[in-house]
Amino acid sequence: MNLYCKRRVMAAAVAAAALGVASGAIAAPITTLDRNGAWVSVEAYGPNVVHITIAADKAEALKGPGFGILPKNADNSTFRHTSGKDGDTFASAALNLRVAPAPQPRVPSQSEKYFAPQLAPVALQVRNAKGELVLDMTGWELSPQTVNTEKTYQAGASFSVQADEHYYGMGQNQESTGPLDLRGRVLDCKHWYDAPAGETVCVPFMVSSKGYGIVWDNPSATRFVAGVNGRTSFQSNVGERVSFFVITGSTPEEIYSGYARVTGKTPIPPKAAFGLIQSKARYDSQQEVLRVANTYRQKKYPLDIMVVDWFYWTRMGQLDIDPAQYPAPAAMNKELHDLGMQSIVSVWPRFETSGRYFNELDAKGYFLKDKDGKTVDGLPFRSDRTGALIDATNPAARHWFWERVRDNILSQGFDYPWLDETEPDLVPDGFFYSIGSGDRYRNLFPLLHVEGVQQGMRAWKPNRRALILSRAAYLGSQRTGALFWSSDINPSWEALARQVPTGLNMTASGIAYWANDIGGWQWLPQSTKATKAPLVDPRGAEATIGQNHDYPELLTRWFQYGTFLPTLRLHGDRKHAEIWEFGQQAETIMARYDRLRYQLIPYIYSQAKATWDNGAPFMRPLWMDFPNDPKVADIGTQYMFGPAFLVAPVTEQGQTEKDVYLPAGSDWYNFWTNEKLAGGRWVRVAAPIDQIPVFVRAGSIVPLGTDIPSTASKQAIAEIRVYPGKDGEFALYDDDGVSYDYEKGKGTLAKLAWSDATGRLAVSGDSELSRKAPGITKVVGK
């Protein structure tokens, strides 16, 4: 048996083990249909989700779903299957799937003898609860090819396009500086650190404005064609079948609840994740870490987490802490804890050949290999040439990695790991994992690598929530509780503009906890090409910015935007990265927004609970909340942050006014001035340097917390702000902020209800807040 065949045998066994599912444990499909040699399997994951598998080989059609999917959640109980001359129908109260009958045999035309596909045709349609046609699959593809020594197929499916249909999601793509709709675009869904506009991340979940989503179940590099020439298609580089899920819903919550059943729920992160996280590339000593932490406390600026980034180690893959830089890491972390702070430490998945673990891991076969079975070392296509990649597809390698991270690093009092390079940076194309080729499993690494550590953390500390920073994601990555960010972006106005639509399509992909490096990560140029006078005085920042006089303005605008992101983390390859290092004016403004962020934590944390309950993101594009307003379909320059706030970040240098669209169907209040404006129109909004446009929807209830130095301090509700004009409700949630007890239903849930007719706010579920409410409720405009 040659090396390739051995890999294939081993791959099957390891893949089953990695999935945690034996073939006999996978739920049987509702049925498997024969369409003249094309086999179609149908199973359900609740009333609004169907999984469709199509293959020329029946055994392939009967295989369970791929990585990232939770087959234990399959549930066919709500569906009824009927057969007739019009084909086969699978119906529930929420969804109707019809698989067309096989066409009658006929003599092929002259052109079909040469150009028609050899596959038997399969057509199917999906209708929603109202009977409306939402999805029409018109064809499928298995085109033979050899990829990385493996005889396989290019696998794909095509769908028709409705005239006014719009597409969103598909992970992180940073090509746009404003438009959001993917229609008319062709995306290469693959993890790509070096993408020209910024790293791309493949999460193959597309959501349509027509009230459905498609989960494309294939981890190889996939091309997504979004409504080009009347056709939408997925086309994966490697596969022996077509496998996808269709989720229907009349609201985003219904669609994302279905997605959660298919791929996993989004946990509530530790409450500290919602405070300020301070990072830099890099703090080169524990003295510097503690100096920065103590300065935050001295200045009374709230801060929750200090981050120790890369090269605190003696060698890549040594998985140690350099005593010259960090002589007493446990003592450092104790001091941080005493300050009410926590810590994050960066851990990389690569190992130098001269490191202490390389030979052991190489001998065990725990690294990415080439076709000859030799460990791959480094990246030949750029100057980053050092290190072998741990094979996260191997359960034994994952376990080994977690134990060393735990024993060597986290045991020194660090609270959480930062798993960097999770694309992975060492691209697997042309190489081999233990389960098979890197081409077949091109996008899988971040899910398995992060989930391995997350599972280890939960076993180690069963009732302390895991938090992990991760640079990439795949289907199901949200269930790891990781915080994702947009990678090593530039410290530029253009990069800032790209973040807004990038994040909205990433959160639409089911990744609710997405953010970016506030200020940009890459090295800061020491000069500027700006032609306008800076709006922030750069004096006092020269040691960091040189002659880049508009950078304090950029950082200020970025921090304002970050205040209304799921997580707020300062980072960057700069001499300094703290808010007091960019001049007095920048410091004053950022400190104000830092305090605002902490006042908003009761509001934000309540959104985290809602996401745990229904899977829907709380930083979301306007189309989710205003589906009946056609003008919002392509707006990627502003977004909703929870049910109340509309945020329109300033992304141009020297800008002091911004055009903002206020969606129809609601009145809106300017958050800064309380001016009330009608929706359904564009308005020009003042945006002085200490303000970015933020509006609040009429009928909103916004709880504001007391000032606290960090989430380690108990935070009371200081004010309940009501924006009248419509009845409103708010579910105010709180718990201990650190344990998994919320999974058992523990925590407090206060229901706040505003009656616009009576002008009264009612509070139930929290007797203390109910008693205090009359004295702390403020009705805007009254």
PDB file of C-alpha atoms in Angstrom, residues 567-725:
ATOM      1  CA  THR A 567     -15.513  43.514  21.848  1.00  0.00           C
ATOM      2  CA  LEU A 568     -13.233  46.530  22.287  1.00  0.00           C
ATOM      3  CA  ARG A 569      -9.511  45.767  21.987  1.00  0.00           C
ATOM      4  CA  LEU A 570      -6.677  48.234  21.431  1.00  0.00           C
ATOM      5  CA  HIS A 571      -3.777  46.672  19.548  1.00  0.00           C
ATOM      6  CA  GLY A 572      -1.060  47.425  17.048  1.00  0.00           C
ATOM      7  CA  ASP A 573       2.589  47.355  16.062  1.00  0.00           C
ATOM      8  CA  ARG A 574       3.333  50.778  17.560  1.00  0.00           C
ATOM      9  CA  LYS A 575       5.791  52.017  20.123  1.00  0.00           C
ATOM     10  CA  HIS A 576       2.822  52.723  22.372  1.00  0.00           C
ATOM     11  CA  ALA A 577      -0.804  51.636  22.115  1.00  0.00           C
ATOM     12  CA  GLU A 578      -2.477  53.041  25.239  1.00  0.00           C
ATOM     13  CA  ILE A 579      -5.067  55.783  25.076  1.00  0.00           C
ATOM     14  CA  TRP A 580      -2.868  58.368  26.828  1.00  0.00           C
ATOM     15  CA  GLU A 581      -0.010  58.071  24.330  1.00  0.00           C
ATOM     16  CA  PHE A 582      -1.588  60.006  21.435  1.00  0.00           C
ATOM     17  CA  GLY A 583      -1.900  63.528  22.792  1.00  0.00           C
ATOM     18  CA  GLN A 584      -4.150  65.108  25.384  1.00  0.00           C
ATOM     19  CA  GLN A 585      -7.103  65.689  23.059  1.00  0.00           C
ATOM     20  CA  ALA A 586      -7.182  62.073  21.860  1.00  0.00           C
ATOM     21  CA  GLU A 587      -6.827  60.837  25.430  1.00  0.00           C
ATOM     22  CA  THR A 588      -9.755  62.917  26.662  1.00  0.00           C
ATOM     23  CA  ILE A 589     -12.077  61.700  23.916  1.00  0.00           C
ATOM     24  CA  MET A 590     -11.082  58.029  24.130  1.00  0.00           C
ATOM     25  CA  ALA A 591     -11.378  58.074  27.929  1.00  0.00           C
ATOM     26  CA  ARG A 592     -14.908  59.399  27.551  1.00  0.00           C
ATOM     27  CA  TYR A 593     -15.819  56.554  25.190  1.00  0.00           C
ATOM     28  CA  ASP A 594     -14.118  54.036  27.452  1.00  0.00           C
ATOM     29  CA  ARG A 595     -16.426  55.097  30.267  1.00  0.00           C
ATOM     30  CA  LEU A 596     -19.423  55.030  27.909  1.00  0.00           C
ATOM     31  CA  ARG A 597     -18.538  51.467  26.955  1.00  0.00           C
ATOM     32  CA  TYR A 598     -18.703  50.403  30.584  1.00  0.00           C
ATOM     33  CA  GLN A 599     -21.997  52.247  31.123  1.00  0.00           C
ATOM     34  CA  LEU A 600     -23.386  50.201  28.214  1.00  0.00           C
ATOM     35  CA  ILE A 601     -22.285  46.821  29.598  1.00  0.00           C
ATOM     36  CA  PRO A 602     -25.719  45.971  31.111  1.00  0.00           C
ATOM     37  CA  TYR A 603     -27.236  46.630  27.678  1.00  0.00           C
ATOM     38  CA  ILE A 604     -24.515  44.709  25.790  1.00  0.00           C
ATOM     39  CA  TYR A 605     -24.481  41.769  28.196  1.00  0.00           C
ATOM     40  CA  SER A 606     -28.229  41.414  27.764  1.00  0.00           C
ATOM     41  CA  GLN A 607     -27.662  41.135  24.007  1.00  0.00           C
ATOM     42  CA  ALA A 608     -25.148  38.359  24.663  1.00  0.00           C
ATOM     43  CA  LYS A 609     -27.887  36.438  26.476  1.00  0.00           C
ATOM     44  CA  ALA A 610     -30.256  36.955  23.524  1.00  0.00           C
ATOM     45  CA  THR A 611     -27.597  35.605  21.143  1.00  0.00           C
ATOM     46  CA  TRP A 612     -27.167  32.545  23.364  1.00  0.00           C
ATOM     47  CA  ASP A 613     -30.941  32.040  23.259  1.00  0.00           C
ATOM     48  CA  ASN A 614     -31.559  32.500  19.533  1.00  0.00           C
ATOM     49  CA  GLY A 615     -28.195  32.560  17.758  1.00  0.00           C
ATOM     50  CA  ALA A 616     -28.764  35.903  16.042  1.00  0.00           C
ATOM     51  CA  PRO A 617     -25.934  38.464  16.163  1.00  0.00           C
ATOM     52  CA  PHE A 618     -26.465  41.726  18.029  1.00  0.00           C
ATOM     53  CA  MET A 619     -24.153  43.725  15.767  1.00  0.00           C
ATOM     54  CA  ARG A 620     -26.187  43.380  12.621  1.00  0.00           C
ATOM     55  CA  PRO A 621     -26.788  44.945   9.216  1.00  0.00           C
ATOM     56  CA  LEU A 622     -29.864  47.101   8.805  1.00  0.00           C
ATOM     57  CA  TRP A 623     -31.657  44.604   6.548  1.00  0.00           C
ATOM     58  CA  MET A 624     -32.152  42.237   9.499  1.00  0.00           C
ATOM     59  CA  ASP A 625     -34.255  44.720  11.459  1.00  0.00           C
ATOM     60  CA  PHE A 626     -35.855  46.572   8.565  1.00  0.00           C
ATOM     61  CA  PRO A 627     -36.657  43.944   5.914  1.00  0.00           C
ATOM     62  CA  ASN A 628     -39.485  46.043   4.467  1.00  0.00           C
ATOM     63  CA  ASP A 629     -37.258  49.004   3.656  1.00  0.00           C
ATOM     64  CA  PRO A 630     -35.589  48.274   0.290  1.00  0.00           C
ATOM     65  CA  LYS A 631     -33.147  51.148   0.746  1.00  0.00           C
ATOM     66  CA  VAL A 632     -31.168  49.324   3.436  1.00  0.00           C
ATOM     67  CA  ALA A 633     -30.310  46.234   1.339  1.00  0.00           C
ATOM     68  CA  ASP A 634     -26.831  47.408   0.339  1.00  0.00           C
ATOM     69  CA  ILE A 635     -25.890  49.727   3.211  1.00  0.00           C
ATOM     70  CA  GLY A 636     -22.669  48.520   4.800  1.00  0.00           C
ATOM     71  CA  THR A 637     -21.517  51.809   6.315  1.00  0.00           C
ATOM     72  CA  GLN A 638     -23.828  51.719   9.336  1.00  0.00           C
ATOM     73  CA  TYR A 639     -25.466  49.048  11.469  1.00  0.00           C
ATOM     74  CA  MET A 640     -27.628  48.204  14.443  1.00  0.00           C
ATOM     75  CA  PHE A 641     -25.914  47.501  17.758  1.00  0.00           C
ATOM     76  CA  GLY A 642     -28.578  45.638  19.664  1.00  0.00           C
ATOM     77  CA  PRO A 643     -32.209  46.641  19.185  1.00  0.00           C
ATOM     78  CA  ALA A 644     -31.730  50.297  20.133  1.00  0.00           C
ATOM     79  CA  PHE A 645     -28.611  51.811  18.559  1.00  0.00           C
ATOM     80  CA  LEU A 646     -27.937  52.724  14.955  1.00  0.00           C
ATOM     81  CA  VAL A 647     -24.202  53.415  14.544  1.00  0.00           C
ATOM     82  CA  ALA A 648     -22.579  55.163  11.574  1.00  0.00           C
ATOM     83  CA  PRO A 649     -18.783  55.227  12.082  1.00  0.00           C
ATOM     84  CA  VAL A 650     -16.753  58.094  10.678  1.00  0.00           C
ATOM     85  CA  THR A 651     -14.161  56.613   8.313  1.00  0.00           C
ATOM     86  CA  GLU A 652     -12.795  59.663   6.463  1.00  0.00           C
ATOM     87  CA  GLN A 653     -10.030  61.962   7.649  1.00  0.00           C
ATOM     88  CA  GLY A 654     -11.142  65.472   8.451  1.00  0.00           C
ATOM     89  CA  GLN A 655     -14.839  64.583   8.289  1.00  0.00           C
ATOM     90  CA  THR A 656     -17.163  66.594  10.561  1.00  0.00           C
ATOM     91  CA  GLU A 657     -20.495  65.725   8.911  1.00  0.00           C
ATOM     92  CA  LYS A 658     -21.874  62.420   7.689  1.00  0.00           C
ATOM     93  CA  ASP A 659     -24.890  61.353   5.667  1.00  0.00           C
ATOM     94  CA  VAL A 660     -26.823  58.740   7.624  1.00  0.00           C
ATOM     95  CA  TYR A 661     -29.850  56.758   6.529  1.00  0.00           C
ATOM     96  CA  LEU A 662     -32.602  56.407   9.127  1.00  0.00           C
ATOM     97  CA  PRO A 663     -34.658  53.325   8.207  1.00  0.00           C
ATOM     98  CA  ALA A 664     -38.365  53.599   7.589  1.00  0.00           C
ATOM     99  CA  GLY A 665     -40.874  52.315  10.082  1.00  0.00           C
ATOM    100  CA  SER A 666     -39.530  54.177  13.090  1.00  0.00           C
ATOM    101  CA  ASP A 667     -38.664  57.564  14.467  1.00  0.00           C
ATOM    102  CA  TRP A 668     -35.102  58.120  15.641  1.00  0.00           C
ATOM    103  CA  TYR A 669     -33.335  60.114  18.336  1.00  0.00           C
ATOM    104  CA  ASN A 670     -29.869  61.589  17.998  1.00  0.00           C
ATOM    105  CA  PHE A 671     -28.033  59.944  20.914  1.00  0.00           C
ATOM    106  CA  TRP A 672     -25.968  63.055  21.635  1.00  0.00           C
ATOM    107  CA  THR A 673     -28.583  65.804  21.253  1.00  0.00           C
ATOM    108  CA  ASN A 674     -31.880  63.903  21.794  1.00  0.00           C
ATOM    109  CA  GLU A 675     -33.255  65.504  18.616  1.00  0.00           C
ATOM    110  CA  LYS A 676     -36.119  63.402  17.227  1.00  0.00           C
ATOM    111  CA  LEU A 677     -36.182  62.655  13.489  1.00  0.00           C
ATOM    112  CA  ALA A 678     -38.526  60.713  11.228  1.00  0.00           C
ATOM    113  CA  GLY A 679     -37.210  57.581   9.516  1.00  0.00           C
ATOM    114  CA  GLY A 680     -37.218  56.610   5.864  1.00  0.00           C
ATOM    115  CA  ARG A 681     -34.724  59.250   4.752  1.00  0.00           C
ATOM    116  CA  TRP A 682     -31.115  60.306   4.585  1.00  0.00           C
ATOM    117  CA  VAL A 683     -30.026  63.051   6.979  1.00  0.00           C
ATOM    118  CA  ARG A 684     -26.802  64.996   7.255  1.00  0.00           C
ATOM    119  CA  VAL A 685     -25.525  64.663  10.792  1.00  0.00           C
ATOM    120  CA  ALA A 686     -22.949  66.753  12.614  1.00  0.00           C
ATOM    121  CA  ALA A 687     -19.908  64.643  13.502  1.00  0.00           C
ATOM    122  CA  PRO A 688     -17.457  66.779  15.463  1.00  0.00           C
ATOM    123  CA  ILE A 689     -14.334  64.931  16.515  1.00  0.00           C
ATOM    124  CA  ASP A 690     -15.801  63.934  19.869  1.00  0.00           C
ATOM    125  CA  GLN A 691     -18.923  62.380  18.311  1.00  0.00           C
ATOM    126  CA  ILE A 692     -19.751  59.731  15.761  1.00  0.00           C
ATOM    127  CA  PRO A 693     -23.334  59.548  14.527  1.00  0.00           C
ATOM    128  CA  VAL A 694     -25.386  57.333  16.831  1.00  0.00           C
ATOM    129  CA  PHE A 695     -29.175  57.207  16.793  1.00  0.00           C
ATOM    130  CA  VAL A 696     -31.642  55.408  19.028  1.00  0.00           C
ATOM    131  CA  ARG A 697     -34.855  53.865  17.743  1.00  0.00           C
ATOM    132  CA  ALA A 698     -38.087  55.232  19.212  1.00  0.00           C
ATOM    133  CA  GLY A 699     -39.544  52.786  21.701  1.00  0.00           C
ATOM    134  CA  SER A 700     -36.126  51.744  22.968  1.00  0.00           C
ATOM    135  CA  ILE A 701     -35.255  51.150  26.594  1.00  0.00           C
ATOM    136  CA  VAL A 702     -31.542  51.506  27.369  1.00  0.00           C
ATOM    137  CA  PRO A 703     -30.228  50.542  30.821  1.00  0.00           C
ATOM    138  CA  LEU A 704     -26.999  52.317  31.772  1.00  0.00           C
ATOM    139  CA  GLY A 705     -24.657  51.025  34.462  1.00  0.00           C
ATOM    140  CA  THR A 706     -22.707  52.846  37.122  1.00  0.00           C
ATOM    141  CA  ASP A 707     -19.054  53.730  36.551  1.00  0.00           C
ATOM    142  CA  ILE A 708     -16.795  50.801  37.442  1.00  0.00           C
ATOM    143  CA  PRO A 709     -13.040  50.176  37.024  1.00  0.00           C
ATOM    144  CA  SER A 710     -13.684  46.717  35.533  1.00  0.00           C
ATOM    145  CA  THR A 711     -16.341  44.050  35.375  1.00  0.00           C
ATOM    146  CA  ALA A 712     -14.786  42.488  38.465  1.00  0.00           C
ATOM    147  CA  SER A 713     -16.716  45.164  40.377  1.00  0.00           C
ATOM    148  CA  LYS A 714     -20.439  44.755  40.834  1.00  0.00           C
ATOM    149  CA  GLN A 715     -22.282  47.199  38.612  1.00  0.00           C
ATOM    150  CA  ALA A 716     -25.628  48.669  39.545  1.00  0.00           C
ATOM    151  CA  ILE A 717     -28.081  50.226  37.110  1.00  0.00           C
ATOM    152  CA  ALA A 718     -27.605  53.992  37.284  1.00  0.00           C
ATOM    153  CA  GLU A 719     -30.237  55.015  34.759  1.00  0.00           C
ATOM    154  CA  ILE A 720     -33.004  53.548  32.632  1.00  0.00           C
ATOM    155  CA  ARG A 721     -33.297  55.723  29.566  1.00  0.00           C
ATOM    156  CA  VAL A 722     -36.541  55.562  27.597  1.00  0.00           C
ATOM    157  CA  TYR A 723     -36.906  56.880  24.058  1.00  0.00           C
ATOM    158  CA  PRO A 724     -40.665  57.424  23.600  1.00  0.00           C
ATOM    159  CA  GLY A 725     -42.769  57.278  20.478  1.00  0.00           C
TER     160      GLY A 725
END
